Coordinates of C-alpha atoms and ligand atoms in Angstrom, one line a residue:
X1 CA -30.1 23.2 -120.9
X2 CA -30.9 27.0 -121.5
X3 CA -34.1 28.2 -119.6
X4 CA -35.8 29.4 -122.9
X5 CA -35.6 25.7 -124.5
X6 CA -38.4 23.3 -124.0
X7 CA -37.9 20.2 -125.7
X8 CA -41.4 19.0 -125.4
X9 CA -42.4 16.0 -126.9
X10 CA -38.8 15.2 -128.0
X11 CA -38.3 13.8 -124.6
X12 CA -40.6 10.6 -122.7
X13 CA -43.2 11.4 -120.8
X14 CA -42.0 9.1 -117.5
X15 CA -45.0 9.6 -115.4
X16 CA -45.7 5.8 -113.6
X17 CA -43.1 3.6 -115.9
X18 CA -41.6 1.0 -114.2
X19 CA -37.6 0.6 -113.4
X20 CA -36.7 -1.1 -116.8
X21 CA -38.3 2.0 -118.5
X22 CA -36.3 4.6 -116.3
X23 CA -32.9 2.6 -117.1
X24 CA -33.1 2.9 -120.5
X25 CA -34.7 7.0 -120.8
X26 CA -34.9 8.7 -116.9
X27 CA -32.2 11.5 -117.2
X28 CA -32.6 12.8 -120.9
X29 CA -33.1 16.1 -121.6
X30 CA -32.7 16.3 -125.8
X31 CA -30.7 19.5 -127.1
X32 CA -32.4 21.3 -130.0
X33 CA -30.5 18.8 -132.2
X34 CA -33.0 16.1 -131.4
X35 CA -30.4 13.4 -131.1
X36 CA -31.6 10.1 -130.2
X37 CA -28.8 8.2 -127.7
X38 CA -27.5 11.2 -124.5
X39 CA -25.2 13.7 -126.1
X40 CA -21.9 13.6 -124.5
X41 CA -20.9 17.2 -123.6
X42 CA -17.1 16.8 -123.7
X43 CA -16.3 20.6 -121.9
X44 CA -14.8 21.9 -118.6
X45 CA -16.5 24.7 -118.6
X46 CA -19.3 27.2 -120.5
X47 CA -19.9 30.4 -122.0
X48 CA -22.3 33.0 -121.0
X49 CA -24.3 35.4 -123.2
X50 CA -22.9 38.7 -121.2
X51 CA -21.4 39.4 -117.7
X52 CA -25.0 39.9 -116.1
X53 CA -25.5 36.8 -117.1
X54 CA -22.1 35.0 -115.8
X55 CA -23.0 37.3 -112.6
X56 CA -26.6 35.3 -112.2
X57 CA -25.5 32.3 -112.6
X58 CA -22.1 32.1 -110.2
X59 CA -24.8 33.2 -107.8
X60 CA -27.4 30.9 -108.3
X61 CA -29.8 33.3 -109.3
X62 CA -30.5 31.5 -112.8
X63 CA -30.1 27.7 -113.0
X64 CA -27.9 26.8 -115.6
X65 CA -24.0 25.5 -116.3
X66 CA -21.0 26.8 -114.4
X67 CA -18.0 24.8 -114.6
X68 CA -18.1 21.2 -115.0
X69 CA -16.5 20.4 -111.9
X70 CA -20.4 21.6 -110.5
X71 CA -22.4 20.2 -113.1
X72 CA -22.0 18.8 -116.2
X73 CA -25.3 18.2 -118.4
X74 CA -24.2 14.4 -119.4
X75 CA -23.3 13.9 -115.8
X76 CA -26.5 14.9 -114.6
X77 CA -28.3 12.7 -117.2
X78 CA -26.7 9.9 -115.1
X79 CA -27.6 11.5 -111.9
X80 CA -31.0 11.8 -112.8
X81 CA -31.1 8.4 -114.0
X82 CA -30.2 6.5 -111.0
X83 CA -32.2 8.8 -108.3
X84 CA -35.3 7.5 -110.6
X85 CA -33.8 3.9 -110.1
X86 CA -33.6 3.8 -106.2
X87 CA -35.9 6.0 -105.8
X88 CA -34.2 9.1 -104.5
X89 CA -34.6 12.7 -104.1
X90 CA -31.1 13.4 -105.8
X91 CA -28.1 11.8 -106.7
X92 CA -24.8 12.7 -107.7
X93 CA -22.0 11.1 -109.3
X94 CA -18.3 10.5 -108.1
X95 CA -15.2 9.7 -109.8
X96 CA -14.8 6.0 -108.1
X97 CA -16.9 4.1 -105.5
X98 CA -14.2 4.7 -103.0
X99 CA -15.1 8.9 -103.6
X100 CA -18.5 7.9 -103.0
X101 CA -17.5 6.2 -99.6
X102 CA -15.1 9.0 -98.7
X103 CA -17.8 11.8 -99.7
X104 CA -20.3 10.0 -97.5
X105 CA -18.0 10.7 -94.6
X106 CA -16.9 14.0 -95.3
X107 CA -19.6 15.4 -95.8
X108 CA -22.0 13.6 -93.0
X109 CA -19.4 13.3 -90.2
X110 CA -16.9 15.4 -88.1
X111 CA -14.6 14.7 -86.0
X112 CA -15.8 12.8 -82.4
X113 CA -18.8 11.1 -84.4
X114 CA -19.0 7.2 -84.2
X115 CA -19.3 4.9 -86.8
X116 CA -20.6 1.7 -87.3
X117 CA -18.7 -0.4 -90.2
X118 CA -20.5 -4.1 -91.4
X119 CA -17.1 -6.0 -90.9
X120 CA -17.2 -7.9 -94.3
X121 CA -16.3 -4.5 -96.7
X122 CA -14.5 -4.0 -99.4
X123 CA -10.9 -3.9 -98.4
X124 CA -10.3 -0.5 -99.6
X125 CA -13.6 0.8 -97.3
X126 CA -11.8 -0.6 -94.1
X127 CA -8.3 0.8 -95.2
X128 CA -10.0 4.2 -95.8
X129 CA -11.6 4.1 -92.3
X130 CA -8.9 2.8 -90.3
X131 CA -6.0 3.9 -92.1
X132 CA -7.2 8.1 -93.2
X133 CA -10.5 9.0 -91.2
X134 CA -9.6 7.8 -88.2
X135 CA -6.6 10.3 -88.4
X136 CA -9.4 13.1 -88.5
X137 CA -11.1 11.8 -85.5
X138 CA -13.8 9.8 -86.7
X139 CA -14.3 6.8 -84.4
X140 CA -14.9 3.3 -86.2
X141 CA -16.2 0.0 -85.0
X142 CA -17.0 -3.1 -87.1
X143 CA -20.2 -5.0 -86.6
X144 CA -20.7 -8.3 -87.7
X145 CA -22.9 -7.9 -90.8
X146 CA -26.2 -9.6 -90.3
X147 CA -26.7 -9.9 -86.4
X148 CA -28.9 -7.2 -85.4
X149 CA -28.7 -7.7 -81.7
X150 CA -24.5 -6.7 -82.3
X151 CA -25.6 -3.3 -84.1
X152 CA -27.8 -2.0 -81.2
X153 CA -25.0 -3.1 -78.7
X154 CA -22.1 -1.5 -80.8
X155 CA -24.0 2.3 -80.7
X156 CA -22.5 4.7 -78.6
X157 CA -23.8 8.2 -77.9
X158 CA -22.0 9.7 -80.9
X159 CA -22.9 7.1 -83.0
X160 CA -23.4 9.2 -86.6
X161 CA -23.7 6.6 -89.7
X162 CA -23.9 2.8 -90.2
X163 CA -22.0 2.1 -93.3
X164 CA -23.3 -1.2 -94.7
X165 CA -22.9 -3.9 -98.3
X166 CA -25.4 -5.9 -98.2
X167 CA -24.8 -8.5 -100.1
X168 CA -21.1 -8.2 -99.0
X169 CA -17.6 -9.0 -100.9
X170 CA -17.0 -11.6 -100.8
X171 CA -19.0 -13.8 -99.2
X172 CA -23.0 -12.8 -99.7
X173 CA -23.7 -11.9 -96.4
X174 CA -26.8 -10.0 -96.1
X175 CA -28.4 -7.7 -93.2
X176 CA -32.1 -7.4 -93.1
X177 CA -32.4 -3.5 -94.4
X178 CA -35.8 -2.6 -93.1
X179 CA -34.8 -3.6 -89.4
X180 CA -31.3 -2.3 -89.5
X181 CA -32.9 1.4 -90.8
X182 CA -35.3 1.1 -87.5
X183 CA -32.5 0.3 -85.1
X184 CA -30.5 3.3 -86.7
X185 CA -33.0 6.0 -86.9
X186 CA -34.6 4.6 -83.0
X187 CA -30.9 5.6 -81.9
X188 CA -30.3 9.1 -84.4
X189 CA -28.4 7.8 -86.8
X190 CA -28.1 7.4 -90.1
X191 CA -28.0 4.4 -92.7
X192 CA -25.7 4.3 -95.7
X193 CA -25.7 0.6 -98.0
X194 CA -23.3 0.3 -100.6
X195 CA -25.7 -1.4 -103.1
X196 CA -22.7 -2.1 -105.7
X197 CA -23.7 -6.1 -105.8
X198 CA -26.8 -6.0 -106.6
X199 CA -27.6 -2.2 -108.8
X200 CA -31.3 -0.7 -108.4
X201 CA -32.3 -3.7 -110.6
X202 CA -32.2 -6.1 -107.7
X203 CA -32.4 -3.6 -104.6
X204 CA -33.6 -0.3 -103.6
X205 CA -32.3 0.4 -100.1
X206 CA -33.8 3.5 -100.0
X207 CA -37.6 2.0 -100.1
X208 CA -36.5 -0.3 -97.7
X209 CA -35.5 2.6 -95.1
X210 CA -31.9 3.2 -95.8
X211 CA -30.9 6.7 -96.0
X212 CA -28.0 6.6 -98.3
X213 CA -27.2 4.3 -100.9
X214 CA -24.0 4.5 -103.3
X215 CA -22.3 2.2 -106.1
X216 CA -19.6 1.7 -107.3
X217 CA -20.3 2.5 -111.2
X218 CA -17.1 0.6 -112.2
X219 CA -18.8 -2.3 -111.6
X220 CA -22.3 -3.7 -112.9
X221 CA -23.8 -0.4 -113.9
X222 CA -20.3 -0.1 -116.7
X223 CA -21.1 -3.8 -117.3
X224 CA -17.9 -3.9 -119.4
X225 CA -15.2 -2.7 -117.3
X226 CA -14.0 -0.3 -119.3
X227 CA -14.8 3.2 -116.5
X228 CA -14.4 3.8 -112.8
X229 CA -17.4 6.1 -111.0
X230 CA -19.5 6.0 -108.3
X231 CA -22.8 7.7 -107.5
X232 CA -24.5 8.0 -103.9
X233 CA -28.1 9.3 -103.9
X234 CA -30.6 9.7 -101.1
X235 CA -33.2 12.5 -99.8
X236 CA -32.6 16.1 -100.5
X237 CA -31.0 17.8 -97.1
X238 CA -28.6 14.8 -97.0
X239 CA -27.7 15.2 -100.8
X240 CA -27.1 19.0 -100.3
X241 CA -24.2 18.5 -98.3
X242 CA -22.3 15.6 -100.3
X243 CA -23.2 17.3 -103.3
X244 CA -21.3 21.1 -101.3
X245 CA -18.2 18.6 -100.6
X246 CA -17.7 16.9 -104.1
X247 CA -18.3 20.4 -106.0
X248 CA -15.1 22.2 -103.6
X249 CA -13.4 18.8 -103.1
X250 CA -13.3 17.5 -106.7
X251 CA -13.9 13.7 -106.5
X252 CA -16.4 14.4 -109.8
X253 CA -17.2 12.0 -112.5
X254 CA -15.9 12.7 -115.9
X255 CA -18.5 13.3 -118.4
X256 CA -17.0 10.3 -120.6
X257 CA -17.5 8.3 -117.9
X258 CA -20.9 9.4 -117.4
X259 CA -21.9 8.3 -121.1
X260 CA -20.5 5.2 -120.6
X261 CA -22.7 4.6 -117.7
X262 CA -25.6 5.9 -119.4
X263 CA -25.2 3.6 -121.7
X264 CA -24.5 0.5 -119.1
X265 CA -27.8 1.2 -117.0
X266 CA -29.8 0.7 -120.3
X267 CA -28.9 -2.9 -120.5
X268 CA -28.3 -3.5 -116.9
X269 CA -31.9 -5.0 -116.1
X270 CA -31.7 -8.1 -118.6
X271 CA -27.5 -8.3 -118.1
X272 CA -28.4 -9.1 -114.6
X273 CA -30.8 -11.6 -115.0
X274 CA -28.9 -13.5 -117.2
X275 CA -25.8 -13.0 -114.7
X276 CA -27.6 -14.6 -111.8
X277 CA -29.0 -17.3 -113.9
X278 CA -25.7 -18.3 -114.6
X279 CA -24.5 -18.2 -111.1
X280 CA -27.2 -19.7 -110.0
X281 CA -26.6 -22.4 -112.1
X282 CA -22.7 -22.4 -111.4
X283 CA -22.9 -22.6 -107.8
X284 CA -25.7 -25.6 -107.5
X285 CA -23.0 -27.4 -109.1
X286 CA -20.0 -26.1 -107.6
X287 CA -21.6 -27.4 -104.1
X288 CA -22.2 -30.8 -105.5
X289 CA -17.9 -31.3 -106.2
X290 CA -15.8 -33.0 -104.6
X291 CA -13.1 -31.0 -103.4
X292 CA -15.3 -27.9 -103.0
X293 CA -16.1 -27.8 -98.9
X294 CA -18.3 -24.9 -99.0
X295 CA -20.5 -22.2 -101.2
X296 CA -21.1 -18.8 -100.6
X297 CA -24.5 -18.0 -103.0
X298 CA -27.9 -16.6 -101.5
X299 CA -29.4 -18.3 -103.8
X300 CA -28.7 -21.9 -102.4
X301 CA -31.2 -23.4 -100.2
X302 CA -27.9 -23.5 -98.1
X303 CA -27.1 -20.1 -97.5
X304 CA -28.1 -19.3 -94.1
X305 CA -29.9 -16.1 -95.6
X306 CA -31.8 -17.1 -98.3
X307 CA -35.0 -16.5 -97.3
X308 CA -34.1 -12.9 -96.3
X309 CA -32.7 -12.5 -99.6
X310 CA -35.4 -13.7 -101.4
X311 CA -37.9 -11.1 -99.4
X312 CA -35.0 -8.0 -100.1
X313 CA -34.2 -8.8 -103.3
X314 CA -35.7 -9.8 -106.5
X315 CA -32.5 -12.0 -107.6
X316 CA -29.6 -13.2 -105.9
X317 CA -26.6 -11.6 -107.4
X318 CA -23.8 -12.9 -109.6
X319 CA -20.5 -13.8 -107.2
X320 CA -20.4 -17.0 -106.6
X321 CA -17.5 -17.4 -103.6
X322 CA -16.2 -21.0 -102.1
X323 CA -13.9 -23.0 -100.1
X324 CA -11.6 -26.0 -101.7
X325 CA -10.2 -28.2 -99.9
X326 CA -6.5 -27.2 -99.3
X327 CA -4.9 -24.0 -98.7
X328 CA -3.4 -20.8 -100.4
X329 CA -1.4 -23.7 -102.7
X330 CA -4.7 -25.2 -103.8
X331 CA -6.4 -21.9 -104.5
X332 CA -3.7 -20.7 -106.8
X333 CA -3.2 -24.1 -108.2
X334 CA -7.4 -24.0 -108.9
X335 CA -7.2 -20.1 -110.3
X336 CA -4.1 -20.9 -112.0
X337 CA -5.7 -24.0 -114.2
X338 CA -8.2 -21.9 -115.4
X339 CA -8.2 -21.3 -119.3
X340 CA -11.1 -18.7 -120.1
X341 CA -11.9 -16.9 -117.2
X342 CA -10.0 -13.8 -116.4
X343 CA -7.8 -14.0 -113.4
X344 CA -8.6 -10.1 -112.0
X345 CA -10.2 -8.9 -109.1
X346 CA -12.8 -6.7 -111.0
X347 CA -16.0 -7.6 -111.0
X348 CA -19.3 -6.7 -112.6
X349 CA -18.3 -7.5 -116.2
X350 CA -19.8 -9.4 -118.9
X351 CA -16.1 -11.3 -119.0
X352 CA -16.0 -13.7 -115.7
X353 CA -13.6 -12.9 -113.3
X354 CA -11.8 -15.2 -110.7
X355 CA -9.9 -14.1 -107.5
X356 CA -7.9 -15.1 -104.5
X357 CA -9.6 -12.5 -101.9
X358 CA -6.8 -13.1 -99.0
X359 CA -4.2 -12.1 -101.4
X360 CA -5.4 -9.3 -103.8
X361 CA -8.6 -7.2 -102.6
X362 CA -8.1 -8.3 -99.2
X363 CA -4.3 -8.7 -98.8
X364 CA -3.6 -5.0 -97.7
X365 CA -5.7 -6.0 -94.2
X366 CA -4.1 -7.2 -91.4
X367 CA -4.7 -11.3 -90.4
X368 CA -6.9 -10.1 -87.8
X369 CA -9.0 -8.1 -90.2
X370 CA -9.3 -10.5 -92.6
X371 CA -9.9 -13.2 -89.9
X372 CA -12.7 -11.0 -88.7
X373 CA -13.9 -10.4 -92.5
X374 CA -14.2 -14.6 -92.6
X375 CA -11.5 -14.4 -95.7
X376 CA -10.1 -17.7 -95.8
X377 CA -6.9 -18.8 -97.6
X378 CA -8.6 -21.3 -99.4
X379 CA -11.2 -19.1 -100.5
X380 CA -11.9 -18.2 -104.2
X381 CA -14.2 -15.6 -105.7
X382 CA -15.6 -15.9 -108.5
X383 CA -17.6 -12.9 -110.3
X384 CA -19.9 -14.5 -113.3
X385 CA -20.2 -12.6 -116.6
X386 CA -22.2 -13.1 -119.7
X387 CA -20.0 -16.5 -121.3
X388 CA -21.5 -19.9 -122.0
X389 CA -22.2 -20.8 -118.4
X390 CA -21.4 -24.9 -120.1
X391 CA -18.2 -23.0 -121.1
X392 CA -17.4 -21.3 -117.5
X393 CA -18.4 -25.1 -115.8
X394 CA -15.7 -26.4 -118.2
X395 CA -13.1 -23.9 -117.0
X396 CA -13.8 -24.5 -112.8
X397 CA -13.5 -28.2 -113.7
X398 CA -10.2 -27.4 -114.7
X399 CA -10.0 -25.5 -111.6
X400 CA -10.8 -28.6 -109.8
X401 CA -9.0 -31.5 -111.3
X402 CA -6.0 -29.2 -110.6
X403 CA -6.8 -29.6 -106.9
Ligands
PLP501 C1 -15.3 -2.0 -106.2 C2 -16.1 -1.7 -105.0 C3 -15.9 -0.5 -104.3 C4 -15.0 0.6 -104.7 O1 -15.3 1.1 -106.0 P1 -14.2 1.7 -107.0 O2 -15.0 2.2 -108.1 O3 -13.2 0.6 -107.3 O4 -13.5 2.8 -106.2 C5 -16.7 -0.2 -103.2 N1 -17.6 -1.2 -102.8 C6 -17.7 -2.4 -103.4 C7 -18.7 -3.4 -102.9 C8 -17.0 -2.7 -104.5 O5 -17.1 -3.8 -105.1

């Protein structure tokens, strides 16, 4: 918006609200048209009043619009929106979560630095790593997840960045945040959690120590799977560089995409309540089937984690992940007998997703790697939407009786 323009009362006063209250109005900054929802500014690039001013602004003299591959004003209503909702200095919004990841990197790391991978990724964060940044130098060794005592082993002198997803894909594996930030910062380094699983909503890694968080917008902050983005936000000197690699790089959100996500934060407080209460509810009786040898769910007395995750975060997320008795065969056969739920790999959607990890987000890793990663063949994912949860029970008792 133009300096002159004050918009005053038109826009909330946000001083003390709480996290629902920034979801649904941190960001806005009303246009003298005084619309209600975020105005979508649909342009590439903006005008100026004369050359002096064009001259001011290119050089930062006078804050103000560029070229929307720098800023974009429904972008940054998005940007402002989730640095309110973790709690950080700045954010700033990429055109996928893997961007995110790869801007992280850039922009924090050279070549000869050192880091530290939680084994249990996404499949497309190890295949960045091993098969692309390691070509530039950048060393890479993978921890296992949640024991401490292997991160402060695994540091070496150039250790730069722990890269972290707590929960993790797909099986809910959680590191302690506050302890893992200590270790990192006692040795120099920084701490970056991909917080895709669980949103602001159910985890601020930031107030828990981390330096960096990021998301993957495609997923629970859409809601609907219908846009990719991503977003990584954290303190100001740390944000100054990402933000200086994704303006000359290009991996920018598109404002469309911003809207869209503007639009998915408002809700994304009570859709994720009523996600976990239905994965909650899905896996206490997944465990209690025949057929079924194991549960991955933090929220399960079971869960070797759950009383971490009940200290780190306020709900225990919405994939549900298990073991049938069988192999690859009686995966498939279970997915395969499924009538309502969408076989896909994407996740984060009011529609309920299943998935065969080994062979679709994990099949591009090597055995090895997806050994390491604890990816079974007999392993099935299951992301829990907004249906019926009686409905979604029906469906993985199909699942079963096709075992
Ligand atoms: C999907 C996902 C990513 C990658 O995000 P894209 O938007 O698909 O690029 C990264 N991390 C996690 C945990 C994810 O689920």
């Amino acid at each position: 918006m133009s300096q002159e323009w004050d918009a005053g009362r038109l826009d909330s006063d946000l001083e003390g609200v709480g996290l629902e209250t920034l979801a649904v109005r941190a960001g806005q900054h009303r246009s003298p048209e005084a619309e209600h929802s975020e105005a979508l500014y649909l342009t590439s690039s903006y005008v100026f009043r004369t050359a002096a001013d064009a001259a001011a602004r290119f050089a930062g003299e006078v804050p103000g619009n560029v070229y929307s591959r720098y800023t974009n004003p429904t972008v940054r209503a998005f940007e402002e929106r989730i640095a309110a909702m973790e709690g950080a200095e700045q954010a700033v919004a990429t055109s996928t979560g893997m961007s995110a990841i790869l801007s992280i990197v850039m922009s924090l790391c050279s070549g000869g630095d050192h880091v530290l991978v939680s084994r249990s990724v996404f499949g497309s964060t190890i295949s960045l790593f091993e098969k692309y940044l390691k070509r530039f130098g950048v060393e890479v060794d993978y921890v296992p997840l949640s024991d401490l005592d292997a991160w402060s082993a695994a540091f070496k002198p150039n250790t730069k960045l722990l890269f972290v997803e707590s929960p993790s894909n797909p099986l809910a594996e959680l590191v302690d945040i506050a302890a893992l930030a200590e270790i990192a910062h006692s040795k120099g380094a920084l701490l970056a959690v991909d917080n895709c699983f669980c949103t602001p909503a159910l985890q601020q890694p930031l107030k828990l120590g981390a330096d960096i968080v990021m998301h993957s917008a495609t997923k629970y902050i859409d809601g609907q799977g219908r846009s990719m983005g991503g977003v990584v936000a954290g303190r100001g000197e740390l944000m100054k560089e990402i933000v200086g690699f994704l303006r000359t790089a290009g991996p920018t959100l598109s404002p469309f995409n911003a809207w869209v996500f503007l639009k998915g934060l408002e809700t994304l407080s009570v859709r994720m309540q009523a996600h976990c209460a239905r994965a909650q509810q899905l896996a206490q009786w997944l465990e209690q089937q025949p057929g079924v040898e194991r549960v991955y769910y933090a929220g399960l007395p079971s869960h070797p984690q759950h009383e971490l995750a009940k200290r780190q975060q306020s709900a225990f997320g919405a994939v549900v992940s298990f073991e049938v008795a069988g192999g690859k065969e009686a995966a498939w056969r279970f997915i395969d007998a499924t009538r309502v739920i969408s076989i896909t790999t994407n996740l984060g959607d009011t529609k309920t997703t299943i998935a065969h990890p080994a062979t679709t987000s994990h099949g591009r890793l090597s055995p090895q790697e997806r050994a390491n990663a604890g990816i079974g063949d007999n392993l099935i994912r299951v992301a829990v939407g907004l249906e019926d949860v009686l409905d979604l029970q029906a469906d993985l008792a199909r699942g079963l009786a096709a075992l």
